[in-house]
PDB file of C-alpha atoms in Angstrom:
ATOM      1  CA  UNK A  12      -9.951  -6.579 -31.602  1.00 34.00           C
ATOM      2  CA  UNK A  13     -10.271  -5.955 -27.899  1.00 35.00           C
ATOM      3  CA  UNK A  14      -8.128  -7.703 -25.267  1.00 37.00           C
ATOM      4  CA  UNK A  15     -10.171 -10.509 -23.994  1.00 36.00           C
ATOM      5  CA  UNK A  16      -9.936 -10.717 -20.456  1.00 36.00           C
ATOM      6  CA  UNK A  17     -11.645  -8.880 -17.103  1.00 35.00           C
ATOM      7  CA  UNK A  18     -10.926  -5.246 -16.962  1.00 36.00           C
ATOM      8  CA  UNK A  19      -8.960  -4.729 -13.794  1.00 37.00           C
ATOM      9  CA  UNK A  20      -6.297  -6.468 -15.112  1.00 43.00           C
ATOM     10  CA  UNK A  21      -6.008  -4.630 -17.919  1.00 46.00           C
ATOM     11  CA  UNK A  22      -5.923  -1.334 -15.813  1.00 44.00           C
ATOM     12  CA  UNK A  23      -3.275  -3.065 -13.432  1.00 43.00           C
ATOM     13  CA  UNK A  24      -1.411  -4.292 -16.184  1.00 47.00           C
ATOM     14  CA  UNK A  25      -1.201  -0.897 -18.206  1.00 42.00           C
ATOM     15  CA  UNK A  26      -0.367   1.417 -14.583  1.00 37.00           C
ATOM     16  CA  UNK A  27       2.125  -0.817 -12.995  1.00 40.00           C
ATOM     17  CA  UNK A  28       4.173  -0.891 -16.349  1.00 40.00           C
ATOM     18  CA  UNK A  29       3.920   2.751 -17.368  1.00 37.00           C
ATOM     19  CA  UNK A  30       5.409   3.407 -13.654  1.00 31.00           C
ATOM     20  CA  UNK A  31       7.929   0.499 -14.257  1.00 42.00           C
ATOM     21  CA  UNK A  32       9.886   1.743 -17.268  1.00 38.00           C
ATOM     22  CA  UNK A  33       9.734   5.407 -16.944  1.00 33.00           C
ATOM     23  CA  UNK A  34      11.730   6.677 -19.702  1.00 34.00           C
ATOM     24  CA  UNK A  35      10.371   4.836 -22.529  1.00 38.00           C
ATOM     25  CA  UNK A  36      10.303   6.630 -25.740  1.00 41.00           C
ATOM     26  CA  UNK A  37       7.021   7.606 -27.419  1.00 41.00           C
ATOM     27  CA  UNK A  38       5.821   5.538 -30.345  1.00 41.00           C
ATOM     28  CA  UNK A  39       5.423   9.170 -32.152  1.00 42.00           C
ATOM     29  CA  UNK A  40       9.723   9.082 -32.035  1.00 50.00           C
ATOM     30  CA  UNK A  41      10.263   5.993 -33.514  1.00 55.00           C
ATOM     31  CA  UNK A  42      10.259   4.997 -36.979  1.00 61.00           C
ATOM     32  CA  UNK A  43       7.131   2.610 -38.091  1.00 70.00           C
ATOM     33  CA  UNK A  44       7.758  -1.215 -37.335  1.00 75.00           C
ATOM     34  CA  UNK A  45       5.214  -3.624 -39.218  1.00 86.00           C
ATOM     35  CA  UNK A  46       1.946  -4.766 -37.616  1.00 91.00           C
ATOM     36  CA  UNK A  47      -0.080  -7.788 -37.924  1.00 94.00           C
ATOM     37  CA  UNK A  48      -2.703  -7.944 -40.631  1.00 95.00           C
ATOM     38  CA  UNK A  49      -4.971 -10.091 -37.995  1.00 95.00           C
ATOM     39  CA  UNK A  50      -4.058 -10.873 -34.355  1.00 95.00           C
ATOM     40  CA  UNK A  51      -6.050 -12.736 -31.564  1.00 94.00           C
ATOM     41  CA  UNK A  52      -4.785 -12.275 -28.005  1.00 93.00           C
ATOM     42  CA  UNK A  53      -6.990 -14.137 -25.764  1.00 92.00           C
ATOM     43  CA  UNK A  54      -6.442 -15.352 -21.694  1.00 90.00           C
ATOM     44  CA  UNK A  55      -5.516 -19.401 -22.171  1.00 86.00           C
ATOM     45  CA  UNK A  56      -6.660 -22.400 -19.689  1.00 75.00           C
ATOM     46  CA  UNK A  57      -3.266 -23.451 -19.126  1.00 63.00           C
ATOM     47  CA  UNK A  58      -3.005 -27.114 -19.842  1.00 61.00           C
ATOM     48  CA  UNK A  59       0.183 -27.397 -17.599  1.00 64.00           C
ATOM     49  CA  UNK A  60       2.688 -28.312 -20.580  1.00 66.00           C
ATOM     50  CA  UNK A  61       4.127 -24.446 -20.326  1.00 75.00           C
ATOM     51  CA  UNK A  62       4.673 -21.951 -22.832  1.00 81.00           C
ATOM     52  CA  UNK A  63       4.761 -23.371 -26.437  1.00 84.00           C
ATOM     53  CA  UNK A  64       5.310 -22.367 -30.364  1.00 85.00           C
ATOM     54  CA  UNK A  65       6.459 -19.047 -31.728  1.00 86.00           C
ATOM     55  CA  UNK A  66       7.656 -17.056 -34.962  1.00 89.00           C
ATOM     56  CA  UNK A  67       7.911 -18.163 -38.441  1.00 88.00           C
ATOM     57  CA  UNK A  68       9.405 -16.531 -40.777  1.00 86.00           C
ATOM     58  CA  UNK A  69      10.401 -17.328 -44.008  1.00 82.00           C
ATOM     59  CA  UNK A  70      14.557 -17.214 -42.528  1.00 75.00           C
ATOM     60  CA  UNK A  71      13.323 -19.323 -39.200  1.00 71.00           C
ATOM     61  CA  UNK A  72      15.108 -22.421 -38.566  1.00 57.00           C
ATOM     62  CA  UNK A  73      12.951 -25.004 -37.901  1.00 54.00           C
ATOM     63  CA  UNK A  74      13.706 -27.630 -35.779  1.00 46.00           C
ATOM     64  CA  UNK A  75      11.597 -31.421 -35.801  1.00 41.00           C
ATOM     65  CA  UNK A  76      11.001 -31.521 -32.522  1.00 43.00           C
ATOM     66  CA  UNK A  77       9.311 -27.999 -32.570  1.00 47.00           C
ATOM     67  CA  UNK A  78       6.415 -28.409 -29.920  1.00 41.00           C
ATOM     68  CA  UNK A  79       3.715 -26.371 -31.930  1.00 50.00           C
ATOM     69  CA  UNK A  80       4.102 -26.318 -35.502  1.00 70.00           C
ATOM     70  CA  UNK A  81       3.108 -22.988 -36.182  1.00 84.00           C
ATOM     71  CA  UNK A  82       2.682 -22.196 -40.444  1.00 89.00           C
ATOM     72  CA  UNK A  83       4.715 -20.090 -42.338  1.00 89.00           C
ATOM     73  CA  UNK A  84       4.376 -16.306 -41.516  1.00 92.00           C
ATOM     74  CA  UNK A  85       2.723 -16.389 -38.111  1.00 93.00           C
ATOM     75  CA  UNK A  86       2.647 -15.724 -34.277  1.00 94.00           C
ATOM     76  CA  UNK A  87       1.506 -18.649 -32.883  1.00 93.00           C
ATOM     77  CA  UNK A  88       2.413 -18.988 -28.834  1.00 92.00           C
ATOM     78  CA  UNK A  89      -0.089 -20.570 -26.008  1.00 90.00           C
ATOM     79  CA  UNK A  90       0.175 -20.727 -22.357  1.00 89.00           C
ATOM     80  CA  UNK A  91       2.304 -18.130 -21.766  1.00 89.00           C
ATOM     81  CA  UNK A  92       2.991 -15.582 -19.216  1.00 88.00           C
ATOM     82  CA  UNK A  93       3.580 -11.872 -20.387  1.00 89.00           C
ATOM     83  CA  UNK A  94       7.261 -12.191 -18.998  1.00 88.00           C
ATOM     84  CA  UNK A  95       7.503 -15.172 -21.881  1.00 89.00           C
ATOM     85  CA  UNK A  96       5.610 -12.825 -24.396  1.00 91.00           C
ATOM     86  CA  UNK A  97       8.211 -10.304 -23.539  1.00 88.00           C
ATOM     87  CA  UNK A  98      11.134 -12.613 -23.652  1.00 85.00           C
ATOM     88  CA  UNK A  99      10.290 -13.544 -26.912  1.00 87.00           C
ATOM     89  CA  UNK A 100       8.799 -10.231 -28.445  1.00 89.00           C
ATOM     90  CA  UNK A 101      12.346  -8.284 -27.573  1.00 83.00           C
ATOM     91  CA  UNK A 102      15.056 -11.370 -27.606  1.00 79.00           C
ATOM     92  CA  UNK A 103      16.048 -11.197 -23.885  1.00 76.00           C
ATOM     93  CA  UNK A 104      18.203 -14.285 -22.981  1.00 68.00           C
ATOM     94  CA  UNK A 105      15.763 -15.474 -20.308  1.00 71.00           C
ATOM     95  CA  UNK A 106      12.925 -13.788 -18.127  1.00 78.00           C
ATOM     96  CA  UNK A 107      15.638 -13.004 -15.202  1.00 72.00           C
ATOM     97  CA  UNK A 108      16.785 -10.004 -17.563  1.00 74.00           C
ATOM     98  CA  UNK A 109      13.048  -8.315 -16.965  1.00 79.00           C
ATOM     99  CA  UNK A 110      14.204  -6.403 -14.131  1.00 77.00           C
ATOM    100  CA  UNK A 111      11.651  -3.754 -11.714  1.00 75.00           C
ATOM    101  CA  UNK A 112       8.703  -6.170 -12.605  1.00 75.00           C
ATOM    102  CA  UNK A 113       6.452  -7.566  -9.436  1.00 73.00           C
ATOM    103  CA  UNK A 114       5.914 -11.111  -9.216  1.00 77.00           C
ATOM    104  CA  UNK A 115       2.615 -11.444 -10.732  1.00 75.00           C
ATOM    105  CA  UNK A 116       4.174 -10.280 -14.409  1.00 75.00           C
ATOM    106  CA  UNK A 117       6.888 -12.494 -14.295  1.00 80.00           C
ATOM    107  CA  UNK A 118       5.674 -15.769 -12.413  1.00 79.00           C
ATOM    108  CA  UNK A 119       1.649 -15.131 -12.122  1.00 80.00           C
ATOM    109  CA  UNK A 120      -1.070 -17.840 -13.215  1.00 83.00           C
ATOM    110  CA  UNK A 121      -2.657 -15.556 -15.804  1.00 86.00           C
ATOM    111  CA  UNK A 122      -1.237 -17.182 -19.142  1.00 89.00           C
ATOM    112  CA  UNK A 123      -2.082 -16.297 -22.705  1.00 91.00           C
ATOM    113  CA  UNK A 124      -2.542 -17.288 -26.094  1.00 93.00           C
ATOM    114  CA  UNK A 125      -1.464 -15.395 -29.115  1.00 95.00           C
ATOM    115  CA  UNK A 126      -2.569 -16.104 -33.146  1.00 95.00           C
ATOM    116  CA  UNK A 127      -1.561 -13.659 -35.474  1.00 96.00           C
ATOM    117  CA  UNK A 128      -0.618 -13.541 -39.236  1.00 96.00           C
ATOM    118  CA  UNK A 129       1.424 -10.800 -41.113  1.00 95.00           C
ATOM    119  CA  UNK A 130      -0.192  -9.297 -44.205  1.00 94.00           C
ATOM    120  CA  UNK A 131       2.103 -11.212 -46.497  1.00 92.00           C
ATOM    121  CA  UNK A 132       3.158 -14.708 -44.908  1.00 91.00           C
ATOM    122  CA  UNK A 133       5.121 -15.977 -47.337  1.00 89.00           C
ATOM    123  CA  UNK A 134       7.556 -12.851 -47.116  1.00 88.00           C
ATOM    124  CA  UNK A 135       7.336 -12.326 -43.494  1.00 88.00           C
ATOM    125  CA  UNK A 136      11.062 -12.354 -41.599  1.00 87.00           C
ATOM    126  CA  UNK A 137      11.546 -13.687 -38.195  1.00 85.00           C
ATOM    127  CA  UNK A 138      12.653 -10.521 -36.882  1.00 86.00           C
ATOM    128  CA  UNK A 139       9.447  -8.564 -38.843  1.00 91.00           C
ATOM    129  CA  UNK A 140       7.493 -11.139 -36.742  1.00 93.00           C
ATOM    130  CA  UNK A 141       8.696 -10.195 -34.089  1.00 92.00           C
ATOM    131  CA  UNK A 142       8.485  -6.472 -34.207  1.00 92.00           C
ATOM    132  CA  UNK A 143       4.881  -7.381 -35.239  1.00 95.00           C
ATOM    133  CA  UNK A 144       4.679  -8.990 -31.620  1.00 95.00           C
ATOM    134  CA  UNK A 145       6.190  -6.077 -30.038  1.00 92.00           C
ATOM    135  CA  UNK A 146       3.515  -3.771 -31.558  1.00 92.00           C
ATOM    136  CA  UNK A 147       0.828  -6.369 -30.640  1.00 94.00           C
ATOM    137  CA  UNK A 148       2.566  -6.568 -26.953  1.00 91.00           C
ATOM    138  CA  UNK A 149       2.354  -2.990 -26.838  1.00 88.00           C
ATOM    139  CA  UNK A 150      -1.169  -2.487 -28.022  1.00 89.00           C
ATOM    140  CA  UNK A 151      -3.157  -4.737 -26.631  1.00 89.00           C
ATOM    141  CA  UNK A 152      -0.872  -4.904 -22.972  1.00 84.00           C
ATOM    142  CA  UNK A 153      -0.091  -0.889 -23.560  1.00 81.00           C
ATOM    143  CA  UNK A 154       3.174  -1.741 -22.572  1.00 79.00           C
ATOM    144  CA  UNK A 155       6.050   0.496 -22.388  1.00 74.00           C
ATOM    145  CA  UNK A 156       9.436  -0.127 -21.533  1.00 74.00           C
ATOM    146  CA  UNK A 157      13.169   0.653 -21.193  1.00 70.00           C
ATOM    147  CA  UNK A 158      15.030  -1.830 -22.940  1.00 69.00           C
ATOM    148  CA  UNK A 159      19.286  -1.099 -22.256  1.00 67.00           C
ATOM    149  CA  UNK A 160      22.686  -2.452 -22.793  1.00 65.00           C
ATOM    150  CA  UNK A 161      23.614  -4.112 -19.577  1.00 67.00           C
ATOM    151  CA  UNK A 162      27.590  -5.474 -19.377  1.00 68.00           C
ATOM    152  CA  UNK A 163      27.522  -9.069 -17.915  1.00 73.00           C
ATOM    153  CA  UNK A 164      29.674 -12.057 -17.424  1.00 78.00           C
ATOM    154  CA  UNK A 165      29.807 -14.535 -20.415  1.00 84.00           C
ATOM    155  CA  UNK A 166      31.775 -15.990 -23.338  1.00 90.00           C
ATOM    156  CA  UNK A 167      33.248 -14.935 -26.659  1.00 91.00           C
ATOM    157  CA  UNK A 168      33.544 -17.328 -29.277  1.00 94.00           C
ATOM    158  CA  UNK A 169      36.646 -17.571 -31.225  1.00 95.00           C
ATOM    159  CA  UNK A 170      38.777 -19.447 -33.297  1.00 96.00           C
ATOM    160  CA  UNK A 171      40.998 -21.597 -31.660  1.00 95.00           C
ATOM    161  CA  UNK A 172      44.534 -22.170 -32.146  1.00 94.00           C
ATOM    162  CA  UNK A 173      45.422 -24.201 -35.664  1.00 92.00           C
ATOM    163  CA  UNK A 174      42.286 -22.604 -37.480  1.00 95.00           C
ATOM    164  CA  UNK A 175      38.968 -23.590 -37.621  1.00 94.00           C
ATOM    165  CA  UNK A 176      37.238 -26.603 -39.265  1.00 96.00           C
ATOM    166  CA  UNK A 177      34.494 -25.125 -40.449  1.00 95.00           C
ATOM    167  CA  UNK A 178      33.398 -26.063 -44.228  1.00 92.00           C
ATOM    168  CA  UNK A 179      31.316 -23.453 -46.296  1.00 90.00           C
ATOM    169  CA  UNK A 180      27.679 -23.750 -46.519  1.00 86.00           C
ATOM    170  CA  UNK A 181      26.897 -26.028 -49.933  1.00 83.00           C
ATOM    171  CA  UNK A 182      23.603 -24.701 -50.335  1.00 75.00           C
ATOM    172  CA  UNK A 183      21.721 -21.031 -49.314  1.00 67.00           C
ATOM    173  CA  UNK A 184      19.406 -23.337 -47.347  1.00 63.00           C
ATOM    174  CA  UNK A 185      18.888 -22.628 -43.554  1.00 59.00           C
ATOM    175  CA  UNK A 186      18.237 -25.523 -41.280  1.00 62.00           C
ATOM    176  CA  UNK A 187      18.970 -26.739 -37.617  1.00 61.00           C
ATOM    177  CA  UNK A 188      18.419 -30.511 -36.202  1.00 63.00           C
ATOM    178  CA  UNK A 189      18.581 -30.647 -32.599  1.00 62.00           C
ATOM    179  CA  UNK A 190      18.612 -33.941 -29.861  1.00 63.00           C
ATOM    180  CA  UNK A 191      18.097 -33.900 -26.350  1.00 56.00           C
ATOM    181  CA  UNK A 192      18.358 -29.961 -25.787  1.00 51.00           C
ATOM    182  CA  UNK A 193      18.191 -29.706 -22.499  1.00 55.00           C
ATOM    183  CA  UNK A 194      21.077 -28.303 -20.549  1.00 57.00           C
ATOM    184  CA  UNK A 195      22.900 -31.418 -18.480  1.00 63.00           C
ATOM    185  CA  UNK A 196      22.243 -33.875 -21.298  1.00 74.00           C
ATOM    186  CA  UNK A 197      23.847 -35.176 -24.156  1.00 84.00           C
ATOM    187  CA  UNK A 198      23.215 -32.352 -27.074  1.00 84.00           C
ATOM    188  CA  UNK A 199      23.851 -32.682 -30.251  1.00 86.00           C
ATOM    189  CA  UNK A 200      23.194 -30.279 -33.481  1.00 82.00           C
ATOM    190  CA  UNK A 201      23.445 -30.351 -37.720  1.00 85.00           C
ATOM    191  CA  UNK A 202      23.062 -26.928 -38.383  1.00 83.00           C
ATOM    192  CA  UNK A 203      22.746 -25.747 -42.596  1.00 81.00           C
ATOM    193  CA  UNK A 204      23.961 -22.946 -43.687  1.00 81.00           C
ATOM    194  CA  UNK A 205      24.390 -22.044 -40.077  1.00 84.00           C
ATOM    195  CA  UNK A 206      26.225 -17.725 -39.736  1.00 87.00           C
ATOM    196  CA  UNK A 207      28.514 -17.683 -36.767  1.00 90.00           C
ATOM    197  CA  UNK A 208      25.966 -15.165 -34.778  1.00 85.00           C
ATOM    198  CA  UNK A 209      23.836 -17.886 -35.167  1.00 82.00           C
ATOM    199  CA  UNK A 210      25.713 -20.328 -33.572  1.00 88.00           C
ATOM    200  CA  UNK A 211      26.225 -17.950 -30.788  1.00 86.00           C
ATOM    201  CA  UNK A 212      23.028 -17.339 -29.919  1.00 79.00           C
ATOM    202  CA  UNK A 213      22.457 -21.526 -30.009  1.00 79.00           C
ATOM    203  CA  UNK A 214      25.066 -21.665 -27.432  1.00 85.00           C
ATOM    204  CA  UNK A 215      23.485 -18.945 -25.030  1.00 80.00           C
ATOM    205  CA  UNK A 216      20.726 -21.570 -25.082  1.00 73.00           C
ATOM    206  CA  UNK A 217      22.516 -24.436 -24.328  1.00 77.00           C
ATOM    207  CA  UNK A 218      25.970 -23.689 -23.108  1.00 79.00           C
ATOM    208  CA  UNK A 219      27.166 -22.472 -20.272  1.00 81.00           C
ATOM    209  CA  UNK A 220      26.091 -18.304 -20.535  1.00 82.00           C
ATOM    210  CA  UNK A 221      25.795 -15.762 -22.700  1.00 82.00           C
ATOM    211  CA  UNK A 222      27.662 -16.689 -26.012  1.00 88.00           C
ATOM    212  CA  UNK A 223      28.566 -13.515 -28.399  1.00 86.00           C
ATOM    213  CA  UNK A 224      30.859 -13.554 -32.062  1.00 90.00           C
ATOM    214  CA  UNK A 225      34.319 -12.681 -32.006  1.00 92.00           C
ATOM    215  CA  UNK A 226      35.114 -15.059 -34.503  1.00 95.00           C
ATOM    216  CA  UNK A 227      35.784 -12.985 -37.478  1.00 94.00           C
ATOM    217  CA  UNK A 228      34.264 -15.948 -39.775  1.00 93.00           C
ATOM    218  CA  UNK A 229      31.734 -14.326 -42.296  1.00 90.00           C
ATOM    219  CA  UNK A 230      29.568 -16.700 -44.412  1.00 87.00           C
ATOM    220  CA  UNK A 231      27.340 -19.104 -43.559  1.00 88.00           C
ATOM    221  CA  UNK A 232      28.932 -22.942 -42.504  1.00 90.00           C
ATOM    222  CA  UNK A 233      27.047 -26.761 -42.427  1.00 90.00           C
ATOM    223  CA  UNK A 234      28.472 -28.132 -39.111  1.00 91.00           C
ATOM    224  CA  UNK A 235      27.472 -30.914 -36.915  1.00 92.00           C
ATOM    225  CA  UNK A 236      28.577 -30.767 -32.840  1.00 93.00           C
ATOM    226  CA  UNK A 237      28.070 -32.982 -30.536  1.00 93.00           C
ATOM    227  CA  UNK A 238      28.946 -32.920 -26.242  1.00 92.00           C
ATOM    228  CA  UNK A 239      27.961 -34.117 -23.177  1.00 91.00           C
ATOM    229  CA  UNK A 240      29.248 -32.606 -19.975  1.00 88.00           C
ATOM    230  CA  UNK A 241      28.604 -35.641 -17.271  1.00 88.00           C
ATOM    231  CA  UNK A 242      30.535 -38.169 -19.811  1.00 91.00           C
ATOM    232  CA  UNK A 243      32.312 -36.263 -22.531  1.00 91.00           C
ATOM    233  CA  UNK A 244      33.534 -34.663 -24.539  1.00 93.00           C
ATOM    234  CA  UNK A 245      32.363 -31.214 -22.994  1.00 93.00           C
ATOM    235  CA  UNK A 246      31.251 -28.153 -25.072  1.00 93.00           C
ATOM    236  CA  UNK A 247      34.621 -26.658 -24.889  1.00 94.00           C
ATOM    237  CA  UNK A 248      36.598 -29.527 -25.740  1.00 95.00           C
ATOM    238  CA  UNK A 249      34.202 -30.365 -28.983  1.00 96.00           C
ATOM    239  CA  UNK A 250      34.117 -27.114 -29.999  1.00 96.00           C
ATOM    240  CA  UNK A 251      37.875 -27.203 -30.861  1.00 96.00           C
ATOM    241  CA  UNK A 252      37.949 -30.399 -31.515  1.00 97.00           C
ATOM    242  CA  UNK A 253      34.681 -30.929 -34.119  1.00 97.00           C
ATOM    243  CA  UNK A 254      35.137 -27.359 -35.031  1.00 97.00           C
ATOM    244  CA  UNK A 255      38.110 -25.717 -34.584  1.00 97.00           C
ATOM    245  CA  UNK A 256      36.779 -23.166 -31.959  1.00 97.00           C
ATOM    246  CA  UNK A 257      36.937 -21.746 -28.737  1.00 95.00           C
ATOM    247  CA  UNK A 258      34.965 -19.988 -25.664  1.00 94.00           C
ATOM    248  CA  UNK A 259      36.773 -17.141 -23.468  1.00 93.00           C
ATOM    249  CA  UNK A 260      35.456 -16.217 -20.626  1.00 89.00           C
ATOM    250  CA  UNK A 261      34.645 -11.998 -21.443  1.00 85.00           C
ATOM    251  CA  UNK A 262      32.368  -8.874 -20.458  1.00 78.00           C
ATOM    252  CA  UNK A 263      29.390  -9.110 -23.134  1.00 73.00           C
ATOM    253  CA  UNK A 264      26.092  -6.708 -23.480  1.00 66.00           C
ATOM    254  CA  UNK A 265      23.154  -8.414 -22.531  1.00 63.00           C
ATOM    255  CA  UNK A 266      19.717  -7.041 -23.246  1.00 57.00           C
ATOM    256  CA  UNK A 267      16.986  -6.085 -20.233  1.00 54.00           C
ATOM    257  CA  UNK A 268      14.359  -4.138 -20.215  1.00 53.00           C
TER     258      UNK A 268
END
């Protein structure tokens, strides 16, 4: 299915990036990552709420107050940019790690809407999904890239001094509840069956920086943490205090492409 949109663009897009990311491996050196069985890419009227929905895969966690809610085993993402698309597609923490891009790929008014379904939605990962998106990315966009290991300021989450407070997961179930997640208010999670990478990669979200493991914890946990940071407690004091962990400031790897 071709790329709906006006040609020029589609030229631009495909020279500027190839020059971009020199380096890039070819697709003939890498070993085969899943495609879509049916995917629409098509230029969006933005309707000024911003970018919206994602991946679901039978391991997602799903959250109530998703914004789209996109069915089991698809791609389902409107009004958004290609920098978003790429955010998403290759897990970056935010579009600031898409470095050498001009302005029009990162903060341009052409937006985009993506449907797609894997062959098999009711088997369909979140991280086949998204390789599925990279592929799609890469097709339609013919985008090529560098993607590296850059060393950055951030945080390592341990535990904290007396143990944790963690209790086992009671049931193989995954699920996350999440109010007011918006950095600067109150947040509070119930996370099911929640690994510690998981919770990590929560707190890169809404903590203070990049969050990675050091925790040593295997397993999967139910937990429930709560903060605010204008009236208290803040993230680092419930985190030992609800959980029985810590943050320390340290040099993490940070994805960019």
């Amino acid at each position: 299915m071709p790329l709906t949109h006006r040609e020029p663009y589609y030229d631009r897009l495909e020279m500027v990036l190839c020059i971009l990311v020199t380096g890039a491996k070819s697709a003939s050196s890498e070993p085969a990552r899943p495609i879509f069985e049916v995917a629409s890419v098509k230029v969006s009227a933005s309707s000024g709420s911003g970018v919206r929905g994602g991946c679901h895969g039978v391991d997602s966690r799903r959250t109530p107050g998703d914004m789209l809610d996109t069915p089991l085993g698809r791609c389902v993402i409107t009004d958004a940019r290609l920098s978003h698309l790429i955010v998403m597609a290759y897990g970056l923490v935010g579009v600031s790690y898409i470095t050498n891009a001009p302005d029009w790929v990162i903060t341009g008014s052409e937006r985009f809407t993506i449907e797609a379904r894997a062959e098999d939605p009711e088997k369909a990962t979140e991280q086949q999904l998204l390789q599925m998106l990279q592929m799609l990315l890469e097709d339609r966009f013919k985008l090529k890239y560098h993607l590296e290991q850059r060393e950055t300021s951030g945080f390592a989450l341990r535990v904290a001094k007396g143990g944790s407070k963690l209790k086992a997961a009671e049931d193989p179930g995954a699920s996350m509840s999440v109010r007011n997640g918006r950095k600067g208010n109150p947040v509070s999670f119930e996370l099911r069956s929640c690994p510690m990478a998981t919770l990590a990669n929560i707190l890169s979200t809404y903590g203070p920086g990049r969050v990675v493991d050091r925790t040593g914890l295997e397993g999967s946990y139910d937990l429930e943490l709560s903060w605010d940071e204008r009236v208290g407690p803040s993230l680092v004091t419930a985190l030992k205090e609800q959980l029985g962990l810590r943050l320390e400031s340290a040099k993490v790897m940070t994805p960019s492409s």
